[in-house]
mmCIF file of C-alpha atoms in Angstrom:
data_model
loop_
_atom_site.group_PDB
_atom_site.id
_atom_site.type_symbol
_atom_site.label_atom_id
_atom_site.label_comp_id
_atom_site.label_asym_id
_atom_site.label_seq_id
_atom_site.Cartn_x
_atom_site.Cartn_y
_atom_site.Cartn_z
ATOM 1 C CA MET A 1 9.143 3.902 1.071
ATOM 2 C CA CYS A 2 11.224 6.083 3.405
ATOM 3 C CA LYS A 3 14.130 5.717 5.763
ATOM 4 C CA PHE A 4 15.104 7.879 8.750
ATOM 5 C CA LEU A 5 18.707 8.564 9.711
ATOM 6 C CA SER A 6 19.626 10.524 12.802
ATOM 7 C CA LEU A 7 21.825 13.512 11.949
ATOM 8 C CA VAL A 8 24.072 14.074 14.958
ATOM 9 C CA ILE A 9 26.460 16.933 15.478
ATOM 10 C CA ASP A 10 27.913 16.912 18.983
ATOM 11 C CA ARG A 11 31.078 18.966 18.892
ATOM 12 C CA ALA A 12 31.617 18.740 22.663
ATOM 13 C CA HIS A 13 31.958 14.947 22.468
ATOM 14 C CA SER A 14 33.336 14.754 18.901
ATOM 15 C CA ARG A 15 30.318 12.713 17.812
ATOM 16 C CA PHE A 16 29.109 13.107 14.241
ATOM 17 C CA GLU A 17 26.642 10.853 12.399
ATOM 18 C CA ASN A 18 25.313 11.020 8.846
ATOM 19 C CA THR A 19 26.959 14.376 8.192
ATOM 20 C CA GLU A 20 27.270 13.523 4.509
ATOM 21 C CA TYR A 21 23.693 14.876 4.270
ATOM 22 C CA LEU A 22 24.522 18.170 5.975
ATOM 23 C CA SER A 23 24.839 20.151 2.728
ATOM 24 C CA ASN A 24 21.393 18.866 1.643
ATOM 25 C CA VAL A 25 19.883 19.966 4.959
ATOM 26 C CA ILE A 26 21.491 23.404 4.822
ATOM 27 C CA PHE A 27 20.438 23.993 1.216
ATOM 28 C CA LEU A 28 16.841 22.917 1.916
ATOM 29 C CA TYR A 29 16.632 24.903 5.152
ATOM 30 C CA LEU A 30 17.918 28.042 3.457
ATOM 31 C CA ARG A 31 15.493 27.607 0.565
ATOM 32 C CA TYR A 32 12.434 27.262 2.813
ATOM 33 C CA SER A 33 13.481 29.288 5.878
ATOM 34 C CA LYS A 34 10.953 31.981 4.986
ATOM 35 C CA PHE A 35 8.218 29.387 5.633
ATOM 36 C CA LEU A 36 9.863 27.857 8.706
ATOM 37 C CA ASN A 37 10.822 30.988 10.612
ATOM 38 C CA ASP A 38 9.226 34.177 11.850
ATOM 39 C CA ASP A 39 10.859 37.607 11.800
ATOM 40 C CA TYR A 40 12.447 36.985 15.210
ATOM 41 C CA ALA A 41 14.249 33.740 14.351
ATOM 42 C CA PRO A 42 18.024 33.826 14.168
ATOM 43 C CA GLU A 43 19.303 34.426 10.656
ATOM 44 C CA ALA A 44 19.204 31.233 8.606
ATOM 45 C CA ASN A 45 22.893 30.628 8.028
ATOM 46 C CA TYR A 46 25.362 27.767 8.282
ATOM 47 C CA SER A 47 26.303 28.410 11.937
ATOM 48 C CA ASN A 48 22.716 28.741 13.150
ATOM 49 C CA ILE A 49 21.571 25.628 11.270
ATOM 50 C CA ILE A 50 24.451 23.616 12.784
ATOM 51 C CA ALA A 51 23.486 24.968 16.228
ATOM 52 C CA LYS A 52 19.844 23.889 15.652
ATOM 53 C CA ILE A 53 20.923 20.367 14.664
ATOM 54 C CA GLU A 54 23.224 20.159 17.673
ATOM 55 C CA SER A 55 20.524 21.409 20.056
ATOM 56 C CA CYS A 56 18.185 18.602 18.961
ATOM 57 C CA GLY A 57 20.498 16.060 20.595
ATOM 58 C CA GLY A 58 19.965 13.218 18.145
ATOM 59 C CA LEU A 59 16.330 14.034 17.374
ATOM 60 C CA PHE A 60 17.127 15.594 14.007
ATOM 61 C CA TYR A 61 16.353 13.125 11.219
ATOM 62 C CA ILE A 62 17.280 12.898 7.578
ATOM 63 C CA VAL A 63 14.490 11.419 5.447
ATOM 64 C CA LEU A 64 15.576 9.297 2.496
ATOM 65 C CA ASN A 65 13.515 7.767 -0.283
ATOM 66 C CA SER A 66 14.288 4.112 0.492
ATOM 67 C CA THR A 67 13.802 3.096 -3.143
ATOM 68 C CA SER A 68 16.424 5.457 -4.568
ATOM 69 C CA ASN A 69 18.295 6.423 -1.369
ATOM 70 C CA ASP A 70 17.735 10.078 -2.411
ATOM 71 C CA PHE A 71 17.616 12.831 0.203
ATOM 72 C CA ALA A 72 13.942 13.774 0.555
ATOM 73 C CA GLY A 73 13.993 16.153 3.513
ATOM 74 C CA PHE A 74 14.366 16.424 7.256
ATOM 75 C CA ILE A 75 12.292 16.290 10.422
ATOM 76 C CA TYR A 76 13.349 17.368 13.859
ATOM 77 C CA ILE A 77 11.875 17.353 17.338
ATOM 78 C CA ASP A 78 12.683 20.189 19.710
ATOM 79 C CA ASN A 79 11.072 22.119 22.573
ATOM 80 C CA LEU A 80 11.040 18.884 24.540
ATOM 81 C CA ILE A 81 8.897 18.348 27.616
ATOM 82 C CA GLY A 82 10.052 15.815 30.180
ATOM 83 C CA ASN A 83 13.347 14.961 31.823
ATOM 84 C CA THR A 84 16.460 12.863 31.209
ATOM 85 C CA GLN A 85 14.605 9.650 32.097
ATOM 86 C CA GLU A 86 11.505 10.260 30.007
ATOM 87 C CA ILE A 87 10.585 12.621 27.205
ATOM 88 C CA HIS A 88 6.876 13.326 27.410
ATOM 89 C CA GLY A 89 6.592 15.221 24.140
ATOM 90 C CA GLY A 90 8.047 17.687 21.728
ATOM 91 C CA GLU A 91 7.366 19.902 18.772
ATOM 92 C CA ILE A 92 8.038 18.750 15.220
ATOM 93 C CA THR A 93 9.329 20.711 12.282
ATOM 94 C CA ALA A 94 9.682 19.195 8.826
ATOM 95 C CA CYS A 95 10.877 20.304 5.436
ATOM 96 C CA PHE A 96 10.892 18.334 2.175
ATOM 97 C CA GLU A 97 12.164 18.704 -1.346
ATOM 98 C CA LYS A 98 9.250 19.803 -3.538
ATOM 99 C CA LYS A 99 9.294 16.608 -5.616
ATOM 100 C CA TYR A 100 8.399 14.691 -2.437
ATOM 101 C CA TRP A 101 5.380 16.780 -1.446
ATOM 102 C CA GLY A 102 2.081 14.866 -1.459
ATOM 103 C CA SER A 103 1.650 11.134 -0.954
ATOM 104 C CA PHE A 104 5.311 10.616 0.008
ATOM 105 C CA THR A 105 5.047 13.097 2.886
ATOM 106 C CA LYS A 106 1.850 11.411 4.087
ATOM 107 C CA THR A 107 3.693 8.100 4.195
ATOM 108 C CA VAL A 108 6.626 9.735 5.984
ATOM 109 C CA ALA A 109 4.213 11.229 8.529
ATOM 110 C CA ASP A 110 2.620 7.821 9.210
ATOM 111 C CA GLN A 111 5.972 6.143 9.692
ATOM 112 C CA PHE A 112 7.527 8.977 11.695
ATOM 113 C CA PHE A 113 4.630 9.369 14.126
ATOM 114 C CA ASP A 114 4.589 5.593 14.687
ATOM 115 C CA TYR A 115 8.333 5.830 15.401
ATOM 116 C CA CYS A 116 7.784 8.715 17.845
ATOM 117 C CA PHE A 117 5.138 6.869 19.829
ATOM 118 C CA ASN A 118 6.388 3.269 19.600
ATOM 119 C CA ILE A 119 10.181 3.693 19.708
ATOM 120 C CA LEU A 120 10.768 7.077 21.359
ATOM 121 C CA LYS A 121 7.738 6.473 23.641
ATOM 122 C CA LEU A 122 6.502 10.046 23.308
ATOM 123 C CA LYS A 123 3.048 10.728 24.665
ATOM 124 C CA LYS A 124 2.392 13.918 22.709
ATOM 125 C CA ILE A 125 3.619 15.604 19.537
ATOM 126 C CA LYS A 126 2.903 19.256 18.891
ATOM 127 C CA ALA A 127 3.089 21.227 15.645
ATOM 128 C CA GLN A 128 2.751 24.947 15.069
ATOM 129 C CA ILE A 129 1.994 26.283 11.611
ATOM 130 C CA TYR A 130 1.175 29.546 9.939
ATOM 131 C CA PRO A 131 -2.447 29.834 8.715
ATOM 132 C CA PHE A 132 -1.335 29.988 5.058
ATOM 133 C CA ASN A 133 0.301 26.540 5.238
ATOM 134 C CA SER A 134 -2.599 24.435 4.001
ATOM 135 C CA ARG A 135 -0.376 21.542 2.833
ATOM 136 C CA VAL A 136 1.015 20.938 6.303
ATOM 137 C CA ARG A 137 -2.434 21.382 7.879
ATOM 138 C CA ALA A 138 -3.788 18.647 5.569
ATOM 139 C CA ILE A 139 -0.993 16.231 6.539
ATOM 140 C CA LEU A 140 -1.495 16.942 10.228
ATOM 141 C CA LYS A 141 -5.237 16.293 9.993
ATOM 142 C CA TYR A 142 -4.636 13.161 7.887
ATOM 143 C CA SER A 143 -2.318 11.919 10.645
ATOM 144 C CA GLY A 144 -4.905 12.494 13.374
ATOM 145 C CA PHE A 145 -3.719 15.811 14.806
ATOM 146 C CA LYS A 146 -6.360 17.984 16.449
ATOM 147 C CA GLN A 147 -6.247 21.752 16.442
ATOM 148 C CA ASP A 148 -5.671 22.994 19.976
ATOM 149 C CA GLY A 149 -6.175 26.608 19.086
ATOM 150 C CA VAL A 150 -5.008 29.698 17.305
ATOM 151 C CA LEU A 151 -2.512 32.025 18.917
ATOM 152 C CA ARG A 152 -3.752 35.346 17.579
ATOM 153 C CA GLY A 153 -1.047 37.818 16.667
ATOM 154 C CA GLU A 154 1.554 35.427 18.076
ATOM 155 C CA THR A 155 4.459 36.716 16.029
ATOM 156 C CA MET A 156 5.619 38.876 13.181
ATOM 157 C CA LYS A 157 5.948 37.374 9.715
ATOM 158 C CA ASN A 158 7.276 39.495 6.852
ATOM 159 C CA GLY A 159 6.741 42.613 8.937
ATOM 160 C CA LYS A 160 3.082 41.842 9.657
ATOM 161 C CA LEU A 161 1.310 40.481 12.707
ATOM 162 C CA SER A 162 0.728 36.749 12.208
ATOM 163 C CA ASP A 163 -1.391 34.114 13.896
ATOM 164 C CA VAL A 164 0.006 30.662 14.653
ATOM 165 C CA GLU A 165 -2.163 27.535 14.624
ATOM 166 C CA VAL A 166 -1.311 24.897 17.241
ATOM 167 C CA TYR A 167 -1.999 21.205 16.659
ATOM 168 C CA SER A 168 -1.274 18.130 18.751
ATOM 169 C CA LEU A 169 -1.428 14.379 18.548
ATOM 170 C CA LEU A 170 -1.526 12.156 21.618
ATOM 171 C CA ALA A 171 -0.251 8.580 21.556
ATOM 172 C CA GLU A 172 -3.711 7.328 22.528
ATOM 173 C CA ASP A 173 -5.305 9.291 19.648
ATOM 174 C CA ARG A 174 -2.772 7.833 17.211
ATOM 175 C CA LYS A 175 -3.753 4.288 18.182
ATOM 176 C CA PHE A 176 -7.372 5.162 17.391
ATOM 177 C CA VAL A 177 -6.418 6.689 14.012
ATOM 178 C CA ARG A 178 -4.419 3.530 13.133
ATOM 179 C CA LEU A 179 -7.375 1.267 14.030
ATOM 180 C CA THR A 180 -9.985 3.228 12.102
ATOM 181 C CA GLY A 181 -7.666 4.024 9.183
#
C-alpha cells in the first residue's frame, strides 16, 4: 500500500537521492508548518527545509502510495540517541497530504514502525505532539505508543503557552502489539 524512499541531500559529499520529490516535500512542509513547529522554530523556508533534510542523514523518507506511485507525505527521524555504531532511538515527525489521512496513515505507521525496529534496529521511537492534534494521537495509540507524560508550558505556540505531549514506543512493546493485533 505504501513505499518508502530515502530523501538524501548531502552537499558536502555531493550525494543526492530521490530529489525529484523535493518540491512536494517543501510544499507540504510549508502548508502544515504551523502544526509542525512552535514559535521558536526557524522560519519554514526553502533553505531551512533543505537543512532539516540534510541533518537527518538519510533518515528522511518520502512516502508514496505504491498503487499509484503518488507522493503521499514524508516521515523523518531526528534527535537521535546512540552513537555511530548503534542508534538507540529517535524522534519521528510525519506529514501527509490530506487525501491520505485516515486508514492510509495507519498502514504507513504499521509499516514504518516495523521498518524502524526490524531494519534500522531502533529500540525506541519517540513522538511529541501538541494537545490539539487528536488525529496523530489516535495513530500513535493505534500503533502501541504509550504516553510518557505532558510537558506543561513547554513552548509557545501562536503566542500562547503550550503543553507538549510525549509518547514512546519500545521495540519490545511493538512485538506485543503485533502479536495481539
